[in-house]
Amino acid sequence: MHELSVTQSILDIVLQHANQAHASKVTNIYLVIGDLSTIVDDSVQFYWDIISKDTIAVDAKLQFRRIHTQFECLDCYKQYQPDGDSILCPHCGSAHIKVLSGEEFYLEAIDIEK
Ligand SMILES: [Zn+2]
């Protein structure tokens, strides 16, 4: 359910930028989603189709770019990508880890037509 509020804030930002640029239409929206993010592409698209009606962004395509998860082990200081379901350090087995990337969710860019 939190995709709705997230999608709403994306739309607000998109329209704000589009207005500033005097766009007549928004054609593409580039979103970045980390693999650890709980945001589901399909849900964002679903809400987008509903809330973008009657705006200049109604025909925009949502382009999702995935960012892979990257952890750093705080015991042996090696960086790694988790393998399967295990988040443990593959080098020393530690669970004492820091997330370097994978939790992102943001609007990267938009394409407009004037
Ligand atoms: Zn380690």
mmCIF file of C-alpha atoms and ligand atoms in Angstrom:
data_model
loop_
_atom_site.group_PDB
_atom_site.id
_atom_site.type_symbol
_atom_site.label_atom_id
_atom_site.label_comp_id
_atom_site.label_asym_id
_atom_site.label_seq_id
_atom_site.Cartn_x
_atom_site.Cartn_y
_atom_site.Cartn_z
ATOM 1 C CA MET A 1 0.000 0.000 0.000
ATOM 2 C CA HIS A 2 2.863 2.399 0.541
ATOM 3 C CA GLU A 3 3.496 2.402 -3.217
ATOM 4 C CA LEU A 4 0.500 4.718 -3.543
ATOM 5 C CA SER A 5 2.038 7.505 -1.476
ATOM 6 C CA VAL A 6 5.418 6.912 -3.087
ATOM 7 C CA THR A 7 3.887 7.079 -6.560
ATOM 8 C CA GLN A 8 1.990 10.214 -5.615
ATOM 9 C CA SER A 9 5.177 11.957 -4.544
ATOM 10 C CA ILE A 10 6.921 10.909 -7.770
ATOM 11 C CA LEU A 11 4.054 12.385 -9.754
ATOM 12 C CA ASP A 12 4.241 15.636 -7.764
ATOM 13 C CA ILE A 13 7.960 15.975 -8.452
ATOM 14 C CA VAL A 14 7.558 15.071 -12.128
ATOM 15 C CA LEU A 15 4.796 17.639 -12.658
ATOM 16 C CA GLN A 16 6.715 20.299 -10.808
ATOM 17 C CA HIS A 17 9.774 19.817 -13.043
ATOM 18 C CA ALA A 18 7.634 19.557 -16.161
ATOM 19 C CA ASN A 19 5.879 22.831 -15.352
ATOM 20 C CA GLN A 20 9.140 24.611 -14.687
ATOM 21 C CA ALA A 21 10.381 23.444 -18.095
ATOM 22 C CA HIS A 22 7.099 24.483 -19.765
ATOM 23 C CA ALA A 23 6.529 20.953 -20.985
ATOM 24 C CA SER A 24 3.398 20.022 -22.850
ATOM 25 C CA LYS A 25 3.924 16.362 -22.200
ATOM 26 C CA VAL A 26 6.073 13.986 -20.145
ATOM 27 C CA THR A 27 7.286 11.026 -22.212
ATOM 28 C CA ASN A 28 9.630 9.041 -19.966
ATOM 29 C CA ILE A 29 10.260 8.799 -16.263
ATOM 30 C CA TYR A 30 13.425 7.129 -15.014
ATOM 31 C CA LEU A 31 13.246 5.568 -11.581
ATOM 32 C CA VAL A 32 15.995 3.865 -9.626
ATOM 33 C CA ILE A 33 15.075 1.021 -7.296
ATOM 34 C CA GLY A 34 17.492 -0.880 -5.086
ATOM 35 C CA ASP A 35 17.100 -4.640 -4.848
ATOM 36 C CA LEU A 36 16.504 -4.330 -1.105
ATOM 37 C CA SER A 37 13.775 -1.775 -1.545
ATOM 38 C CA THR A 38 10.301 -3.090 -0.866
ATOM 39 C CA ILE A 39 8.907 -1.077 -3.759
ATOM 40 C CA VAL A 40 7.292 -3.271 -6.400
ATOM 41 C CA ASP A 41 7.536 -2.028 -10.002
ATOM 42 C CA ASP A 42 4.116 -3.360 -10.956
ATOM 43 C CA SER A 43 2.412 -1.616 -8.057
ATOM 44 C CA VAL A 44 4.022 1.693 -8.923
ATOM 45 C CA GLN A 45 2.866 1.251 -12.522
ATOM 46 C CA PHE A 46 -0.620 0.301 -11.344
ATOM 47 C CA TYR A 47 -1.035 3.419 -9.192
ATOM 48 C CA TRP A 48 0.669 5.565 -11.782
ATOM 49 C CA ASP A 49 -1.946 4.685 -14.399
ATOM 50 C CA ILE A 50 -4.671 5.803 -11.996
ATOM 51 C CA ILE A 51 -3.236 8.990 -10.521
ATOM 52 C CA SER A 52 -1.573 10.380 -13.665
ATOM 53 C CA LYS A 53 -4.895 10.625 -15.480
ATOM 54 C CA ASP A 54 -5.752 14.206 -16.408
ATOM 55 C CA THR A 55 -2.116 15.273 -16.092
ATOM 56 C CA ILE A 56 0.472 15.885 -18.806
ATOM 57 C CA ALA A 57 2.300 12.783 -17.580
ATOM 58 C CA VAL A 58 -0.478 10.355 -18.414
ATOM 59 C CA ASP A 59 1.341 8.804 -21.392
ATOM 60 C CA ALA A 60 4.763 8.736 -19.788
ATOM 61 C CA LYS A 61 6.577 5.420 -19.671
ATOM 62 C CA LEU A 62 8.023 4.388 -16.347
ATOM 63 C CA GLN A 63 11.575 3.101 -16.792
ATOM 64 C CA PHE A 64 12.907 1.192 -13.823
ATOM 65 C CA ARG A 65 16.606 0.774 -13.199
ATOM 66 C CA ARG A 66 17.568 -1.805 -10.598
ATOM 67 C CA ILE A 67 20.542 -1.360 -8.318
ATOM 68 C CA HIS A 68 22.142 -4.506 -6.970
ATOM 69 C CA THR A 69 22.618 -5.006 -3.295
ATOM 70 C CA GLN A 70 26.124 -4.442 -1.988
ATOM 71 C CA PHE A 71 27.161 -5.195 1.577
ATOM 72 C CA GLU A 72 30.297 -4.550 3.552
ATOM 73 C CA CYS A 73 31.327 -6.933 6.282
ATOM 74 C CA LEU A 74 32.202 -5.020 9.465
ATOM 75 C CA ASP A 75 34.392 -7.850 10.740
ATOM 76 C CA CYS A 76 36.643 -8.560 7.764
ATOM 77 C CA TYR A 77 35.876 -5.354 5.791
ATOM 78 C CA LYS A 78 35.304 -7.161 2.514
ATOM 79 C CA GLN A 79 32.537 -6.011 0.193
ATOM 80 C CA TYR A 80 30.212 -8.519 -1.429
ATOM 81 C CA GLN A 81 26.901 -9.070 -3.117
ATOM 82 C CA PRO A 82 24.636 -11.398 -1.162
ATOM 83 C CA ASP A 83 24.184 -14.800 -2.723
ATOM 84 C CA GLY A 84 20.613 -16.076 -2.742
ATOM 85 C CA ASP A 85 18.753 -15.605 0.534
ATOM 86 C CA SER A 86 21.781 -15.462 2.788
ATOM 87 C CA ILE A 87 23.045 -12.046 3.783
ATOM 88 C CA LEU A 88 25.967 -13.425 5.810
ATOM 89 C CA CYS A 89 29.492 -12.512 4.812
ATOM 90 C CA PRO A 90 30.732 -15.259 2.432
ATOM 91 C CA HIS A 91 34.315 -14.686 3.574
ATOM 92 C CA CYS A 92 34.013 -15.027 7.346
ATOM 93 C CA GLY A 93 30.345 -15.873 7.988
ATOM 94 C CA SER A 94 29.701 -12.710 9.982
ATOM 95 C CA ALA A 95 26.229 -11.181 10.249
ATOM 96 C CA HIS A 96 27.784 -7.891 11.299
ATOM 97 C CA ILE A 97 27.261 -6.046 8.039
ATOM 98 C CA LYS A 98 26.511 -2.677 6.562
ATOM 99 C CA VAL A 99 24.340 -1.981 3.521
ATOM 100 C CA LEU A 100 26.298 -0.008 0.919
ATOM 101 C CA SER A 101 23.665 -0.012 -1.781
ATOM 102 C CA GLY A 102 20.342 -1.616 -2.595
ATOM 103 C CA GLU A 103 17.936 0.518 -0.567
ATOM 104 C CA GLU A 104 17.636 3.293 -3.136
ATOM 105 C CA PHE A 105 14.398 4.560 -4.497
ATOM 106 C CA TYR A 106 14.414 7.831 -6.359
ATOM 107 C CA LEU A 107 13.528 9.698 -9.491
ATOM 108 C CA GLU A 108 16.588 9.943 -11.724
ATOM 109 C CA ALA A 109 15.367 11.901 -14.745
ATOM 110 C CA ILE A 110 12.407 12.702 -16.934
ATOM 111 C CA ASP A 111 11.987 13.286 -20.663
ATOM 112 C CA ILE A 112 9.547 15.954 -21.805
ATOM 113 C CA GLU A 113 8.135 17.449 -24.967
ATOM 114 C CA LYS A 114 7.540 21.156 -25.252
HETATM 115 ZN ZN ZN B 1 33.419 -10.976 6.733
#
